[in-house]
Structures are given as structure tokens and as C-alpha cells.
Tab-separated table of C-alpha atoms in Angstrom:
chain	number	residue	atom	x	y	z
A	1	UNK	CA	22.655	187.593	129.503
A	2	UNK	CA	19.961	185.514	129.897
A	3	UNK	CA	21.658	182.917	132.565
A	4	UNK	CA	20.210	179.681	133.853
A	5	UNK	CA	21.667	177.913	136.803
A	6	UNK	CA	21.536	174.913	138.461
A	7	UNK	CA	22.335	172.880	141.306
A	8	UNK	CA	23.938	170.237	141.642
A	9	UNK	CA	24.874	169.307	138.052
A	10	UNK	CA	24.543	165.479	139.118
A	11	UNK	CA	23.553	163.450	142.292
A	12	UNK	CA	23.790	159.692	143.188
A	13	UNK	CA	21.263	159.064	145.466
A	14	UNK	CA	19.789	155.478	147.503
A	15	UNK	CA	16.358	154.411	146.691
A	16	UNK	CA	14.115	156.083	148.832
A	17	UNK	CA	15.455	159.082	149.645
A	18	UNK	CA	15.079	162.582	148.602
A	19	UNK	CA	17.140	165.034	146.491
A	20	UNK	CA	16.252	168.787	145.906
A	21	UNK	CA	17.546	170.079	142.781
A	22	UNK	CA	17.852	174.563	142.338
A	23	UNK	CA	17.274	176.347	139.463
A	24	UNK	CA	18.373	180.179	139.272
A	25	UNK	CA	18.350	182.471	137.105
A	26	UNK	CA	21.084	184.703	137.490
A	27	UNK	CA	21.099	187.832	135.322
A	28	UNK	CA	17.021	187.981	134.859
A	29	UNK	CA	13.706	187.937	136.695
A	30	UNK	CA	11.970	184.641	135.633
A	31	UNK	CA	8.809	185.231	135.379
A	32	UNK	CA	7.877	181.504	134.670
A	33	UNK	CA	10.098	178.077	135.237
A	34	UNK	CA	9.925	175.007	133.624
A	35	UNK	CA	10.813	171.464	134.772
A	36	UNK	CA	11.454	168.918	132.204
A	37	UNK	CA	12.887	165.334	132.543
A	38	UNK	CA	15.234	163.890	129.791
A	39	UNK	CA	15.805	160.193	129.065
A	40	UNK	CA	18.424	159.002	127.508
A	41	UNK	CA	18.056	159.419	123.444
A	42	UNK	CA	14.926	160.972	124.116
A	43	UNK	CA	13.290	164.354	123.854
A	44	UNK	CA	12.775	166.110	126.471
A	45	UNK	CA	9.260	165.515	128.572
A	46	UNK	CA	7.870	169.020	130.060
A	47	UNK	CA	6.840	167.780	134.154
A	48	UNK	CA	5.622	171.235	135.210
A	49	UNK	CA	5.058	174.939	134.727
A	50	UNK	CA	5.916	176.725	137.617
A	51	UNK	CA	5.044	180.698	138.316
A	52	UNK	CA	6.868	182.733	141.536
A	53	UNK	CA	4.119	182.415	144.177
A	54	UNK	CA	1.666	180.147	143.232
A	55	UNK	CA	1.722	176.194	142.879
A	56	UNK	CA	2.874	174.600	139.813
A	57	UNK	CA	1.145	173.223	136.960
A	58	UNK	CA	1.845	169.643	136.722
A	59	UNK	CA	1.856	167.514	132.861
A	60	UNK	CA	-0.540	164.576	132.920
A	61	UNK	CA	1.235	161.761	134.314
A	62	UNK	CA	3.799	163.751	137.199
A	63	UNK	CA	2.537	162.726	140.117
A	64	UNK	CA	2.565	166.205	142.307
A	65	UNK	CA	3.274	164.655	145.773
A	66	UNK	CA	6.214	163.290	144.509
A	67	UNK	CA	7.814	166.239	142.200
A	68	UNK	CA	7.529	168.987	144.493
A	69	UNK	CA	7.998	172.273	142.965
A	70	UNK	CA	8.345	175.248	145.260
A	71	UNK	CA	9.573	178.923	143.264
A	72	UNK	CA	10.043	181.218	146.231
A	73	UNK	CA	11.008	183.899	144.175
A	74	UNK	CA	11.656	185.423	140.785
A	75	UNK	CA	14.733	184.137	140.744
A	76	UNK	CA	14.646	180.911	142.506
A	77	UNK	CA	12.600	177.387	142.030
A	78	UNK	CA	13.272	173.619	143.417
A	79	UNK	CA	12.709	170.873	142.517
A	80	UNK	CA	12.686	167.956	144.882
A	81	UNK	CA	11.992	164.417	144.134
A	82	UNK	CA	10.936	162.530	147.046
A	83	UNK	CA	11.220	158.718	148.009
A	84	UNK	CA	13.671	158.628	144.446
A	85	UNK	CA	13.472	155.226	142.755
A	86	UNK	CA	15.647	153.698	140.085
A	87	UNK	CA	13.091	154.804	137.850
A	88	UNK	CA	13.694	158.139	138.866
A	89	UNK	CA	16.501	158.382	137.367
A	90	UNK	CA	17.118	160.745	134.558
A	91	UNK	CA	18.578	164.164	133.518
A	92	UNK	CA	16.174	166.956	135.120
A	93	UNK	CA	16.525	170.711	133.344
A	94	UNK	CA	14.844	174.140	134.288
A	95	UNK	CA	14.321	176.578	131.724
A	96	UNK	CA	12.812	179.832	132.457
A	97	UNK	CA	11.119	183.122	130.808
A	98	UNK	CA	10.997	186.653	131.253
A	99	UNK	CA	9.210	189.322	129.626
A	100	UNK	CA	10.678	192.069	127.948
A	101	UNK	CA	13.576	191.390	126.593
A	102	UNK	CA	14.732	191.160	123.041
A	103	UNK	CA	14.108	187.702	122.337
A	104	UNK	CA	10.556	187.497	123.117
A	105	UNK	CA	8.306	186.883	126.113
A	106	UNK	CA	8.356	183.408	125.794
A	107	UNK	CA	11.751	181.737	124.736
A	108	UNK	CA	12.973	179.542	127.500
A	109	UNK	CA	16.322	180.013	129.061
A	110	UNK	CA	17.921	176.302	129.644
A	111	UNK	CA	19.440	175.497	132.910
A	112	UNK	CA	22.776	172.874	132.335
A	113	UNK	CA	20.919	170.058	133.826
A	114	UNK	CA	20.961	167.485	136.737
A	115	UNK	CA	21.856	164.238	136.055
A	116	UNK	CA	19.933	161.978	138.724
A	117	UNK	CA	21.151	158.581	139.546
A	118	UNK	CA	19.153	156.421	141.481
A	119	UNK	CA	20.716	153.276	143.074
B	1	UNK	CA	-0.158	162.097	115.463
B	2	UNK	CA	3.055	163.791	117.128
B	3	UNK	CA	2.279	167.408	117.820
B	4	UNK	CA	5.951	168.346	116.496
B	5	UNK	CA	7.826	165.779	113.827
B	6	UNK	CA	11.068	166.017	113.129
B	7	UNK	CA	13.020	162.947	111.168
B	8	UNK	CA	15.696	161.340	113.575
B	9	UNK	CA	18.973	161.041	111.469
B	10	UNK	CA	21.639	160.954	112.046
B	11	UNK	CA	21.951	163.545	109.045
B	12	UNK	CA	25.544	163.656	107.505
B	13	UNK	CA	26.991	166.385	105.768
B	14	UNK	CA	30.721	167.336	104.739
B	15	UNK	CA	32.071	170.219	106.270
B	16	UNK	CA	31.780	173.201	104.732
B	17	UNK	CA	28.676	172.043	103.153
B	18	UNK	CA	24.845	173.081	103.734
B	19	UNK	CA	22.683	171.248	106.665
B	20	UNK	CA	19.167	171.496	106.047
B	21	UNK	CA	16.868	170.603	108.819
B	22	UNK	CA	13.224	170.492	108.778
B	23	UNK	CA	10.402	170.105	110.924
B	24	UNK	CA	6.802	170.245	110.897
B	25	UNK	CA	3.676	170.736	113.491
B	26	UNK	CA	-0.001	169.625	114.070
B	27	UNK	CA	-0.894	172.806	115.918
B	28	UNK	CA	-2.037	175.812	113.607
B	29	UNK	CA	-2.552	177.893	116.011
B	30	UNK	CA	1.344	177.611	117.434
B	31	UNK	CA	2.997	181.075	117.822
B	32	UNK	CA	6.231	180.796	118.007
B	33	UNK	CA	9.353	178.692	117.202
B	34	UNK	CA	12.271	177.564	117.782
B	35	UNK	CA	15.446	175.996	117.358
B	36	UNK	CA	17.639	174.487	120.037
B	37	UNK	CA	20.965	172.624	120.107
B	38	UNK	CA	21.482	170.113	122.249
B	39	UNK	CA	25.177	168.228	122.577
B	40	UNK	CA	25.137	164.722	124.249
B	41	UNK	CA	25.243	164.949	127.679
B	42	UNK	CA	23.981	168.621	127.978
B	43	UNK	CA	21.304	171.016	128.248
B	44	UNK	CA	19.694	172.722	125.409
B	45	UNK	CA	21.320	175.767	123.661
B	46	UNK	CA	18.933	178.232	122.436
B	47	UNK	CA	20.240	178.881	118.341
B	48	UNK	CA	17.279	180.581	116.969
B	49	UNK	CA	13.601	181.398	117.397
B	50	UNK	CA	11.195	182.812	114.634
B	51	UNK	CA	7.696	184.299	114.509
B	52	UNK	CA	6.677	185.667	111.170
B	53	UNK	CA	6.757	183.702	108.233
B	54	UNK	CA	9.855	183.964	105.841
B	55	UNK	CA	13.713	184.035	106.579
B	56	UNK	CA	15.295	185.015	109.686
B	57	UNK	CA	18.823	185.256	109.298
B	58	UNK	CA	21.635	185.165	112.007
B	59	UNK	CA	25.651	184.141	111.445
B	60	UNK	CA	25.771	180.939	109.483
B	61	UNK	CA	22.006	179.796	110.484
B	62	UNK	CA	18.692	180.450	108.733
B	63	UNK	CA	15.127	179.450	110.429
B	64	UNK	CA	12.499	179.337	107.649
B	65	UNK	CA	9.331	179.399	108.861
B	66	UNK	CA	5.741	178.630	106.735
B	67	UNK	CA	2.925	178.901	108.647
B	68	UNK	CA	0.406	177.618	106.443
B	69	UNK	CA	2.663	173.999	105.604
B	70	UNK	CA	3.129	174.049	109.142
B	71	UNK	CA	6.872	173.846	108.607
B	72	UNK	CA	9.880	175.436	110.225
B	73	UNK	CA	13.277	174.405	108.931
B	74	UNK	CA	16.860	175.527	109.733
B	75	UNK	CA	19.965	175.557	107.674
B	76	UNK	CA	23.216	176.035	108.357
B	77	UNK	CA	25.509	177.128	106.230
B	78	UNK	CA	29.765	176.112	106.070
B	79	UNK	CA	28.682	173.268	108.664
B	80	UNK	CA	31.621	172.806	111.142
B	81	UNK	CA	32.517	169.532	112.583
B	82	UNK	CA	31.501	171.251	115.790
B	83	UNK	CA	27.859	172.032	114.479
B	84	UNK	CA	27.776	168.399	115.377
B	85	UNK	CA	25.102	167.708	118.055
B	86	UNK	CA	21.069	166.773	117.886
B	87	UNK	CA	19.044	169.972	116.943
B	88	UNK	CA	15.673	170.505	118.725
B	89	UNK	CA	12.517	171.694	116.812
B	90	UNK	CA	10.288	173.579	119.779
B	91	UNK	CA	7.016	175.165	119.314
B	92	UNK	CA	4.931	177.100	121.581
B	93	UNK	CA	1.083	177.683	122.089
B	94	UNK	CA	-0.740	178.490	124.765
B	95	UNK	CA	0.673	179.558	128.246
B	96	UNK	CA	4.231	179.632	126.377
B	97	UNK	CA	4.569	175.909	126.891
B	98	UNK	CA	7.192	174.515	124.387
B	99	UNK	CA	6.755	171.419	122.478
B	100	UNK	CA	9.846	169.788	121.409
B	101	UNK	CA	10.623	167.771	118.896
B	102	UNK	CA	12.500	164.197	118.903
B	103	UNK	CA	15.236	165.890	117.427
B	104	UNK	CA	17.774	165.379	114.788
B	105	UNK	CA	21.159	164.347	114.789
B	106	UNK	CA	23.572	166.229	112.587
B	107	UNK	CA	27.303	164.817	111.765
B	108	UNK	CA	29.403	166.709	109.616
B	109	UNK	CA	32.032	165.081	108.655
B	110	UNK	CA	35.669	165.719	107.599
């Protein structure tokens, strides 16, 4: 139990264009997703919190207008980097939360990651 | 001051042998904890989380957790070559955001 998908697993994208990335969960309502962003030998950097019909929460520092975050349902949330840059690139994981289950409200189910290659 | 510390490595052990890993945090009113493996080139793997102070016990791992040292560690016990990855120290407190550690990178050798 306790499933995390996401789509693709990586992307190779030209500068200035825009990639959406999916996250689902596929064996539990999420009640919550996270976005995070992972550079290389780094930890990983939480971008935003994200609740089933209502706008995200974005970090200090993510700009919003370009990390749009839409999660349409309690299973489902995007992510979609617009106008990508170089400096976009980076490994982008979803984790989400449910209530109720054994291992507590709040541990975070990871996704397997998008690797994001800007050229 | 990082809000969760953990000391890089890489940490080597023999196999068969005990890893200890150890992390502390800045936040005394964090709630809960956790531990997270994380091979190169994947996602994190969710090992163990831990609430109450004390021992929690499960297979070959052990999170220790002392809230007022604000210190969580986690051993593993007959360390396998394949216990080989960098193990994430995560804390949450409000809204169930998770803090995560830099991480440390275990080796267990032959």
C-alpha cells in the first residue's frame, strides 16, 4: 500500500518551453502533496504544499507563476514548469499524505521522481 | 544554524557489522520523525518513523529517538552491502511539513 506515482520518470526538454510532470497516488486518498526539487548531492528542497482544491503553498524563493501546481483531485496533482531553463534542471519528487492509516497522518509517501533536463 | 544536522560521511562499516546513524534538530517543538533511504539516482524510501521517545524496533533497524537532546538516531543491525545508499533524517512540525536532513552516506563493505 501506500503507492506514489509519477509521470514521466525523466524529460529532456528546450529552453523555454514547458513540461507538466503527474503525481498519483494510486492505492490512497492524498489528502496533501508535496513538491520538492533535488540537486545533485543535495538534500532535497520542499517547493510547495499542495491540498486537493485549493492553491498551493509555495517555499520562499519558488516563484508561483512559474511552478504551477494544480491537484484536481485526491488522487491527482501537476506540476508544470513553465518557460524551463537550464537552471531548471533537476530531479522533481511528489510525496503525499493521508490520514488514517497505520503509519501516521503525516508520513509522506515518495513518488520515484522526474529527472528534468533542460537544454 | 541548520534546522536538521546530520554528519555527511560517507560512513563505512563491514558487513555484518552495526551502522549507527545519528541526527539532531533545532526545533523542540518537532513531532515527528523519520528515517528515509535514498539510493543514488532515486526517490526516497520511507524505513522508519518514530514519535515517542525510546526504541522503536522493526527487522534489522532501530530509530532511537530523545526528545529532550533533540536527537534521533538509527541503527542497523547485520548491515548488508545493499544497506548501501544515503539515509535521510526528516522531521516534521507544523502543517506536517518535513525537514530533511543533508543526509548520510553509508558503505558497508565486504
Amino acid at each position: 500500500g501506500a503507492v506514489v506515482s509519477q509521470h514521466p520518470s525523466w524529460v529532456i526538454c528546450k529552453s523555454g518551453t514547458s513540461v507538466k510532470i503527474e503525481c498519483r497516488s494510486l492505492d490512497f486518498q492524498a489528502t496533501t502533496m508535496f513538491w520538492y526539487r533535488q540537486f545533485p548531492k543535495q538534500s532535497l528542497m520542499l517547493m510547495a504544499t499542495s491540498n486537493e482544491g485549493s492553491k498551493a503553498t509555495y517555499e520562499q524563493g519558488v516563484e508561483k507563476d512559474k511552478f504551477l501546481i494544480n491537484h484536481a483531485s485526491l488522487t491527482l496533482s501537476t506540476l508544470t514548469v513553465t518557460s524551463a531553463h537550464p537552471e531548471d534542471s533537476s530531479f522533481y519528487i511528489c510525496s503525499a499524505t493521508t490520514s488514517g492509516r497505520a503509519a501516521g497522518t503525516d508520513t509522506q509517501y515518495f513518488g520515484p521522481g522526474t529527472r528534468l533536463t533542460v537544454l | 544554524q541548520k534546522e536538521v544536522e546530520q554528519n555527511s560521511g560517507p560512513l563505512s562499516v563491514p558487513e555484518g557489522a552495526i551502522a549507527s546513524l545519528n541526527c539532531t534538530y533545532s526545533d523542540r517543538g518537532s513531532q515527528s520523525f523519520f528515517w528515509y533511504r535514498q539510493y543514488s539516482g532515486k526517490s526516497p524510501e520511507l524505513i522508519m518513523f518514530i514519535y515517542s521517545n525510546g526504541d522503536k524496533e522493526d527487522g534489522r533497524f532501530t530509530a532511537q529517538l530523545n526528545k529532550a537532546s533533540q536527537y534521533v538516531s538509527l541503527l542497523i543491525r547485520d548491515s548488508q552491502p545493499s544497506d548501501s545508499a544515503t539515509y535521510l533524517c526528516a522531521v516534521t512540525g507544523t502543517a506536517s511539513k518535513l525537514t530533511f536532513g543533508t543526509g548520510t552516506r553509508l558503505q558497508v563493505t565486504l
